[in-house]
Amino acid sequence: MNQDTEKNTPVPNAEPQEATDTKPEEASGTAAPAQKEKTPKGDSAKKTKKPQFKINLHMILLSIIAVLFIVIAYKLYKWNKGVPSDYDPNFQTTEFDIEVLDSIIPLAPEKLEGHEDDGVTTILCLGNDPFSLNRDSEAGLANQIAAQSGAVVYNGSFTDTTVSASQMIYNDGYWMDAFSLSYLAEGICTRDFDRILAAAYCSYDPAFVPTVEMLQELDMNSVDIICIMYDAIDYIKKRPCDDPNDPYSIVAYTGALRSAITQIQETYPFIRIVVMSHTFCHNINEDGNFENGDRTNLGNGTLSHYLQKELDVASDCGVSWIDNFYGSVNEDNYLEYMTDYIHFNDAGHKLLAKRFVDCILPPESENTDK
């Protein structure tokens, strides 16, 4: 046999050869239909499974913090930018944003029993500089009350005097004490003016003696209202505001006021008493500088402390009290109504008179609510 014959002769029991990777269809350029891919099982399936998306807590927290920073930055920007305002720093108003503390108490009808009304509203003013300065001028406080109310007004005030006395027992060396409110009320009630008149002759003020003589001659049965007003001189002179051990102490601001009101009520029960509070003012310190009276404690409290204690006395005694500290001349408008740290100009007198008339003698009840 030749070699070619041997090559083509099949070998017994020989295994068939594996098919080549190249298929006839591929060789000829014709695409074979796709065969279904077998799903791997067991460990092979786990290895071929696609990984799931994992949540990163750090990224979430960072995102939340970033959002918070953005929100806060925006809020700060808006706050800093603000909104347009129609506020005018030069605008002045007579309206008040705070509550005025007026306590208006009519005289009890039984107090008028047995008293004959003469049909004329008569007012006696007691106090110091608010009434005594410009007393002869139409712009003076007492004259303004008369003009605005139509009442007959007597001015029984004394310049630079105080509510409280400087000494517990009267001493001629301190003759100004004779004009303090408790001693003045004592003279009016007892009709004994000897001490007060003697002290008046010691004064260089020409109005003192005529004022005492007027009080001597005044028929108290004709008086319907006593109006009491002192400025903040007791505060400035560092007089004690009150004495917890003696509510009637005449050397304390509220004690002297309580003593005077009580004396008048017991002697003249038919007279309505009205207390007008002090207004805002400044104190002048040792260096000559102004100190805000509502913020400066000179040893016995600030102005508002004196104010509250005065209101307490008026309430305890059942008399009317007009708040001038918040309701008239205050820290915001005092430049318009004062000539200096404590005294009033004509506009201030007019304003105080209007407050009194509006509170005590409104037109519709001028002669019925005494």
CSV table of C-alpha atoms in Angstrom, one decimal:
chain,number,residue,atom,x,y,z
A,1,MET,CA,0.0,0.0,0.0
A,2,ASN,CA,1.3,3.3,-0.7
A,3,GLN,CA,1.4,6.1,1.9
A,4,ASP,CA,-1.7,7.9,0.5
A,5,THR,CA,-3.9,4.9,1.1
A,6,GLU,CA,-2.7,4.5,4.6
A,7,LYS,CA,-3.5,8.0,5.5
A,8,ASN,CA,-7.1,7.7,4.4
A,9,THR,CA,-7.8,4.5,6.0
A,10,PRO,CA,-9.7,5.0,9.2
A,11,VAL,CA,-8.1,3.8,12.4
A,12,PRO,CA,-10.2,1.2,14.3
A,13,ASN,CA,-11.7,2.3,17.7
A,14,ALA,CA,-10.5,5.9,17.3
A,15,GLU,CA,-12.5,8.6,19.0
A,16,PRO,CA,-14.1,11.2,16.7
A,17,GLN,CA,-12.3,14.5,16.6
A,18,GLU,CA,-13.9,17.6,18.2
A,19,ALA,CA,-15.6,20.1,16.0
A,20,THR,CA,-13.6,23.1,15.1
A,21,ASP,CA,-14.7,26.5,16.5
A,22,THR,CA,-15.3,27.7,13.0
A,23,LYS,CA,-18.9,26.9,11.9
A,24,PRO,CA,-19.9,26.7,8.3
A,25,GLU,CA,-22.3,29.5,8.7
A,26,GLU,CA,-19.7,31.8,10.2
A,27,ALA,CA,-17.3,30.8,7.5
A,28,SER,CA,-19.8,31.6,4.9
A,29,GLY,CA,-20.7,35.0,6.6
A,30,THR,CA,-24.2,33.9,7.6
A,31,ALA,CA,-25.1,34.6,11.3
A,32,ALA,CA,-26.3,31.6,13.2
A,33,PRO,CA,-29.3,31.9,15.5
A,34,ALA,CA,-28.3,32.9,19.0
A,35,GLN,CA,-28.5,30.1,21.5
A,36,LYS,CA,-30.0,30.6,25.0
A,37,GLU,CA,-27.4,31.1,27.6
A,38,LYS,CA,-27.6,28.6,30.3
A,39,THR,CA,-28.2,30.0,33.8
A,40,PRO,CA,-25.3,29.1,36.1
A,41,LYS,CA,-26.1,27.3,39.2
A,42,GLY,CA,-24.7,27.2,42.7
A,43,ASP,CA,-21.5,29.0,43.5
A,44,SER,CA,-21.1,30.0,39.9
A,45,ALA,CA,-24.4,32.0,40.1
A,46,LYS,CA,-23.2,33.9,43.2
A,47,LYS,CA,-20.1,34.9,41.4
A,48,THR,CA,-21.8,36.2,38.4
A,49,LYS,CA,-24.6,38.2,40.2
A,50,LYS,CA,-24.4,42.0,39.7
A,51,PRO,CA,-23.5,44.0,42.9
A,52,GLN,CA,-26.4,46.0,44.5
A,53,PHE,CA,-26.1,49.9,45.2
A,54,LYS,CA,-24.9,50.5,48.7
A,55,ILE,CA,-26.2,53.6,50.8
A,56,ASN,CA,-23.4,55.7,52.2
A,57,LEU,CA,-24.5,57.3,55.5
A,58,HIS,CA,-21.5,59.7,55.5
A,59,MET,CA,-22.6,61.1,52.2
A,60,ILE,CA,-26.2,61.5,53.4
A,61,LEU,CA,-25.0,63.4,56.5
A,62,LEU,CA,-22.7,65.6,54.5
A,63,SER,CA,-25.6,66.4,52.2
A,64,ILE,CA,-27.9,67.3,55.0
A,65,ILE,CA,-25.3,69.5,56.6
A,66,ALA,CA,-24.6,71.2,53.3
A,67,VAL,CA,-28.3,71.9,52.8
A,68,LEU,CA,-28.6,73.4,56.3
A,69,PHE,CA,-25.6,75.7,55.7
A,70,ILE,CA,-27.2,76.9,52.5
A,71,VAL,CA,-30.6,77.6,54.2
A,72,ILE,CA,-28.9,79.4,57.1
A,73,ALA,CA,-26.7,81.4,54.8
A,74,TYR,CA,-29.9,82.4,52.8
A,75,LYS,CA,-31.7,83.4,56.0
A,76,LEU,CA,-28.8,85.5,57.2
A,77,TYR,CA,-28.6,87.2,53.9
A,78,LYS,CA,-32.3,88.0,54.0
A,79,TRP,CA,-32.1,89.2,57.6
A,80,ASN,CA,-29.1,91.4,56.9
A,81,LYS,CA,-30.7,92.9,53.9
A,82,GLY,CA,-33.8,93.8,55.8
A,83,VAL,CA,-37.0,95.3,54.5
A,84,PRO,CA,-37.7,98.9,53.5
A,85,SER,CA,-39.0,100.9,56.5
A,86,ASP,CA,-41.0,104.1,56.6
A,87,TYR,CA,-39.5,105.1,60.0
A,88,ASP,CA,-38.7,108.8,60.2
A,89,PRO,CA,-36.3,109.6,63.1
A,90,ASN,CA,-37.5,113.3,63.0
A,91,PHE,CA,-41.2,112.4,63.5
A,92,GLN,CA,-42.7,113.5,66.8
A,93,THR,CA,-45.9,112.0,68.1
A,94,THR,CA,-48.0,112.6,71.2
A,95,GLU,CA,-49.1,109.0,71.2
A,96,PHE,CA,-47.5,106.6,73.6
A,97,ASP,CA,-46.6,103.0,73.2
A,98,ILE,CA,-46.6,102.3,76.9
A,99,GLU,CA,-49.5,102.1,79.2
A,100,VAL,CA,-50.3,105.3,81.2
A,101,LEU,CA,-50.8,104.5,84.9
A,102,ASP,CA,-53.6,107.0,85.7
A,103,SER,CA,-55.8,106.1,88.6
A,104,ILE,CA,-58.9,108.3,88.6
A,105,ILE,CA,-61.2,107.9,91.6
A,106,PRO,CA,-64.4,110.0,92.0
A,107,LEU,CA,-65.2,111.4,95.4
A,108,ALA,CA,-67.7,109.1,97.2
A,109,PRO,CA,-71.2,110.7,97.2
A,110,GLU,CA,-71.6,110.2,101.0
A,111,LYS,CA,-68.6,112.5,101.5
A,112,LEU,CA,-70.7,115.4,100.1
A,113,GLU,CA,-73.6,114.8,102.6
A,114,GLY,CA,-74.2,118.0,104.6
A,115,HIS,CA,-72.0,120.1,102.4
A,116,GLU,CA,-73.6,122.9,100.5
A,117,ASP,CA,-72.4,123.3,96.9
A,118,ASP,CA,-72.1,126.9,95.7
A,119,GLY,CA,-72.2,125.9,92.0
A,120,VAL,CA,-68.7,127.1,91.3
A,121,THR,CA,-65.9,124.6,90.7
A,122,THR,CA,-63.0,125.9,92.9
A,123,ILE,CA,-59.5,124.4,92.8
A,124,LEU,CA,-56.6,124.9,95.3
A,125,CYS,CA,-53.2,124.0,93.8
A,126,LEU,CA,-50.4,123.0,96.3
A,127,GLY,CA,-46.9,122.2,95.2
A,128,ASN,CA,-43.6,123.8,94.1
A,129,ASP,CA,-42.1,125.0,90.9
A,130,PRO,CA,-44.6,123.6,88.3
A,131,PHE,CA,-47.2,125.9,89.9
A,132,SER,CA,-45.0,128.6,91.4
A,133,LEU,CA,-42.9,129.6,88.4
A,134,ASN,CA,-44.7,132.0,86.0
A,135,ARG,CA,-47.5,132.2,88.5
A,136,ASP,CA,-48.5,135.6,87.2
A,137,SER,CA,-48.4,134.6,83.6
A,138,GLU,CA,-51.3,133.4,81.6
A,139,ALA,CA,-49.0,130.5,80.6
A,140,GLY,CA,-48.5,129.5,84.2
A,141,LEU,CA,-49.9,126.0,85.1
A,142,ALA,CA,-52.5,127.2,87.6
A,143,ASN,CA,-53.7,129.8,85.1
A,144,GLN,CA,-53.8,127.3,82.3
A,145,ILE,CA,-56.0,125.0,84.4
A,146,ALA,CA,-58.4,127.9,85.0
A,147,ALA,CA,-58.4,128.8,81.4
A,148,GLN,CA,-59.0,125.3,80.1
A,149,SER,CA,-61.6,124.3,82.8
A,150,GLY,CA,-63.4,127.5,83.5
A,151,ALA,CA,-62.8,126.8,87.2
A,152,VAL,CA,-61.7,129.3,89.9
A,153,VAL,CA,-58.1,128.4,90.8
A,154,TYR,CA,-56.1,129.4,93.8
A,155,ASN,CA,-52.3,129.0,93.7
A,156,GLY,CA,-50.9,127.9,97.0
A,157,SER,CA,-47.4,126.8,95.8
A,158,PHE,CA,-43.9,127.7,97.0
A,159,THR,CA,-40.8,127.6,94.9
A,160,ASP,CA,-38.1,125.0,95.6
A,161,THR,CA,-40.0,123.3,98.4
A,162,THR,CA,-40.3,119.6,98.9
A,163,VAL,CA,-42.9,117.0,99.8
A,164,SER,CA,-40.8,115.7,102.7
A,165,ALA,CA,-39.3,117.7,105.6
A,166,SER,CA,-35.6,117.6,106.2
A,167,GLN,CA,-36.0,117.2,110.0
A,168,MET,CA,-38.3,115.0,112.0
A,169,ILE,CA,-39.0,117.8,114.5
A,170,TYR,CA,-39.4,121.4,113.2
A,171,ASN,CA,-36.3,123.5,113.7
A,172,ASP,CA,-36.2,127.3,112.9
A,173,GLY,CA,-32.8,126.7,111.5
A,174,TYR,CA,-34.5,124.7,108.7
A,175,TRP,CA,-37.3,127.1,108.1
A,176,MET,CA,-38.0,125.7,104.6
A,177,ASP,CA,-39.5,122.7,106.3
A,178,ALA,CA,-42.5,124.9,107.2
A,179,PHE,CA,-43.5,124.8,103.5
A,180,SER,CA,-43.1,121.0,103.1
A,181,LEU,CA,-46.4,119.3,102.3
A,182,SER,CA,-47.2,117.8,105.7
A,183,TYR,CA,-46.6,121.1,107.5
A,184,LEU,CA,-48.5,123.0,104.9
A,185,ALA,CA,-51.5,120.6,105.2
A,186,GLU,CA,-51.3,121.0,108.9
A,187,GLY,CA,-51.6,124.8,108.7
A,188,ILE,CA,-54.5,124.5,106.2
A,189,CYS,CA,-56.4,122.0,108.4
A,190,THR,CA,-55.8,123.7,111.8
A,191,ARG,CA,-56.0,127.2,110.3
A,192,ASP,CA,-52.8,128.0,112.3
A,193,PHE,CA,-50.3,129.7,109.9
A,194,ASP,CA,-48.0,131.3,112.4
A,195,ARG,CA,-45.1,129.0,111.8
A,196,ILE,CA,-45.5,129.1,108.0
A,197,LEU,CA,-45.9,132.9,107.9
A,198,ALA,CA,-42.8,133.4,110.1
A,199,ALA,CA,-40.9,131.2,107.7
A,200,ALA,CA,-42.2,133.1,104.7
A,201,TYR,CA,-40.6,136.3,106.1
A,202,CYS,CA,-37.3,134.5,106.0
A,203,SER,CA,-37.6,133.9,102.3
A,204,TYR,CA,-36.1,136.1,99.6
A,205,ASP,CA,-39.0,135.1,97.3
A,206,PRO,CA,-41.5,137.9,97.3
A,207,ALA,CA,-44.4,135.5,96.5
A,208,PHE,CA,-44.1,133.6,99.8
A,209,VAL,CA,-45.8,136.0,102.2
A,210,PRO,CA,-48.8,136.9,99.8
A,211,THR,CA,-49.3,133.2,99.2
A,212,VAL,CA,-49.5,132.4,102.9
A,213,GLU,CA,-51.9,135.3,103.5
A,214,MET,CA,-54.1,134.0,100.6
A,215,LEU,CA,-54.2,130.6,102.3
A,216,GLN,CA,-55.1,132.2,105.6
A,217,GLU,CA,-58.1,134.0,104.1
A,218,LEU,CA,-59.3,131.2,101.8
A,219,ASP,CA,-62.7,129.7,102.7
A,220,MET,CA,-62.0,126.0,102.5
A,221,ASN,CA,-65.7,125.3,102.4
A,222,SER,CA,-65.7,126.7,98.9
A,223,VAL,CA,-62.9,124.4,97.7
A,224,ASP,CA,-64.0,121.4,95.6
A,225,ILE,CA,-60.6,120.0,94.5
A,226,ILE,CA,-57.1,120.2,95.9
A,227,CYS,CA,-54.5,119.5,93.2
A,228,ILE,CA,-51.1,118.5,94.5
A,229,MET,CA,-48.1,118.5,92.2
A,230,TYR,CA,-44.3,118.6,93.0
A,231,ASP,CA,-41.5,118.1,90.6
A,232,ALA,CA,-38.8,115.5,91.3
A,233,ILE,CA,-37.0,117.7,93.9
A,234,ASP,CA,-37.3,115.1,96.6
A,235,TYR,CA,-35.5,112.6,94.4
A,236,ILE,CA,-32.8,115.2,93.5
A,237,LYS,CA,-32.3,116.2,97.2
A,238,LYS,CA,-31.9,112.5,98.0
A,239,ARG,CA,-34.9,112.4,100.5
A,240,PRO,CA,-35.9,108.9,101.5
A,241,CYS,CA,-38.6,107.5,99.3
A,242,ASP,CA,-40.4,105.7,102.2
A,243,ASP,CA,-39.9,104.4,105.7
A,244,PRO,CA,-41.0,100.8,106.1
A,245,ASN,CA,-41.2,101.2,109.9
A,246,ASP,CA,-43.4,104.4,109.7
A,247,PRO,CA,-45.7,104.9,106.8
A,248,TYR,CA,-46.5,108.5,108.0
A,249,SER,CA,-42.9,109.6,108.5
A,250,ILE,CA,-42.7,113.3,107.4
A,251,VAL,CA,-39.0,113.0,106.5
A,252,ALA,CA,-39.9,110.4,103.8
A,253,TYR,CA,-41.4,111.3,100.5
A,254,THR,CA,-44.3,108.9,100.6
A,255,GLY,CA,-44.8,109.3,104.4
A,256,ALA,CA,-45.2,113.1,104.1
A,257,LEU,CA,-47.6,112.7,101.2
A,258,ARG,CA,-49.7,110.1,103.1
A,259,SER,CA,-49.7,112.3,106.3
A,260,ALA,CA,-50.9,115.4,104.3
A,261,ILE,CA,-53.7,113.5,102.4
A,262,THR,CA,-54.9,111.9,105.6
A,263,GLN,CA,-55.1,115.3,107.4
A,264,ILE,CA,-57.0,116.9,104.6
A,265,GLN,CA,-59.4,114.0,104.2
A,266,GLU,CA,-60.2,114.0,108.0
A,267,THR,CA,-60.8,117.8,108.1
A,268,TYR,CA,-62.4,118.4,104.7
A,269,PRO,CA,-64.0,115.1,103.6
A,270,PHE,CA,-66.0,116.9,100.9
A,271,ILE,CA,-62.8,118.0,99.0
A,272,ARG,CA,-61.6,115.8,96.2
A,273,ILE,CA,-57.9,115.3,96.3
A,274,VAL,CA,-55.9,114.8,93.0
A,275,VAL,CA,-52.2,114.0,93.0
A,276,MET,CA,-50.3,114.8,89.8
A,277,SER,CA,-47.1,112.9,89.6
A,278,HIS,CA,-43.7,114.3,88.8
A,279,THR,CA,-42.5,114.1,85.2
A,280,PHE,CA,-39.2,112.8,83.7
A,281,CYS,CA,-36.2,114.9,84.5
A,282,HIS,CA,-32.4,114.7,84.8
A,283,ASN,CA,-30.1,115.0,87.8
A,284,ILE,CA,-27.0,117.1,87.6
A,285,ASN,CA,-24.0,115.3,89.0
A,286,GLU,CA,-20.9,116.7,90.7
A,287,ASP,CA,-19.2,117.2,87.4
A,288,GLY,CA,-22.1,119.2,86.1
A,289,ASN,CA,-23.2,116.5,83.7
A,290,PHE,CA,-26.8,115.4,83.2
A,291,GLU,CA,-27.8,112.0,84.5
A,292,ASN,CA,-31.0,110.3,83.4
A,293,GLY,CA,-33.4,110.3,86.4
A,294,ASP,CA,-35.0,107.0,85.4
A,295,ARG,CA,-31.6,105.2,85.3
A,296,THR,CA,-29.7,106.9,88.1
A,297,ASN,CA,-30.2,105.8,91.7
A,298,LEU,CA,-29.1,108.6,94.0
A,299,GLY,CA,-29.4,106.3,97.0
A,300,ASN,CA,-33.2,105.9,97.4
A,301,GLY,CA,-34.2,104.6,94.1
A,302,THR,CA,-34.7,105.9,90.6
A,303,LEU,CA,-37.5,108.3,89.5
A,304,SER,CA,-39.8,105.4,88.5
A,305,HIS,CA,-39.3,104.0,92.0
A,306,TYR,CA,-40.6,107.2,93.5
A,307,LEU,CA,-43.4,107.2,91.0
A,308,GLN,CA,-44.6,103.7,91.9
A,309,LYS,CA,-44.5,104.5,95.7
A,310,GLU,CA,-46.5,107.7,95.1
A,311,LEU,CA,-49.1,105.7,93.2
A,312,ASP,CA,-49.3,103.2,96.1
A,313,VAL,CA,-50.0,106.0,98.5
A,314,ALA,CA,-52.7,107.5,96.3
A,315,SER,CA,-54.3,104.1,96.0
A,316,ASP,CA,-54.1,103.4,99.7
A,317,CYS,CA,-55.8,106.8,100.5
A,318,GLY,CA,-58.4,106.4,97.7
A,319,VAL,CA,-57.5,109.6,95.9
A,320,SER,CA,-57.0,110.3,92.1
A,321,TRP,CA,-53.6,110.1,90.7
A,322,ILE,CA,-52.5,111.4,87.3
A,323,ASP,CA,-49.4,109.9,85.7
A,324,ASN,CA,-47.3,112.6,84.2
A,325,PHE,CA,-44.1,110.5,84.1
A,326,TYR,CA,-45.4,108.3,81.2
A,327,GLY,CA,-48.5,110.3,80.1
A,328,SER,CA,-47.1,113.9,79.8
A,329,VAL,CA,-43.5,114.9,79.8
A,330,ASN,CA,-41.3,111.8,79.3
A,331,GLU,CA,-37.9,110.7,78.2
A,332,ASP,CA,-38.8,110.9,74.5
A,333,ASN,CA,-40.4,114.4,74.4
A,334,TYR,CA,-38.9,116.3,77.3
A,335,LEU,CA,-36.9,118.6,75.0
A,336,GLU,CA,-40.1,119.9,73.6
A,337,TYR,CA,-41.6,120.8,77.0
A,338,MET,CA,-38.8,121.7,79.4
A,339,THR,CA,-36.4,124.6,79.6
A,340,ASP,CA,-33.7,122.7,81.5
A,341,TYR,CA,-33.2,119.5,83.4
A,342,ILE,CA,-36.4,119.9,85.5
A,343,HIS,CA,-38.4,123.0,84.7
A,344,PHE,CA,-41.2,123.5,82.2
A,345,ASN,CA,-41.8,125.9,79.4
A,346,ASP,CA,-45.2,127.3,78.3
A,347,ALA,CA,-45.9,124.3,76.2
A,348,GLY,CA,-45.2,122.0,79.2
A,349,HIS,CA,-47.5,124.0,81.4
A,350,LYS,CA,-50.3,123.8,78.8
A,351,LEU,CA,-49.8,120.0,78.4
A,352,LEU,CA,-49.9,119.4,82.1
A,353,ALA,CA,-53.1,121.5,82.5
A,354,LYS,CA,-54.7,119.6,79.7
A,355,ARG,CA,-53.9,116.3,81.3
A,356,PHE,CA,-55.5,117.5,84.6
A,357,VAL,CA,-58.6,118.9,82.9
A,358,ASP,CA,-59.1,115.8,80.6
A,359,CYS,CA,-58.8,113.4,83.6
A,360,ILE,CA,-60.7,115.3,86.3
A,361,LEU,CA,-63.0,117.9,84.6
A,362,PRO,CA,-64.1,116.6,81.2
A,363,PRO,CA,-66.8,118.9,79.8
A,364,GLU,CA,-69.6,116.5,80.1
A,365,SER,CA,-69.1,116.0,83.8
A,366,GLU,CA,-67.5,119.2,84.9
A,367,ASN,CA,-70.0,119.9,87.7
A,368,THR,CA,-71.3,116.4,88.4
A,369,ASP,CA,-68.1,114.4,89.1
A,370,LYS,CA,-66.3,116.2,91.8
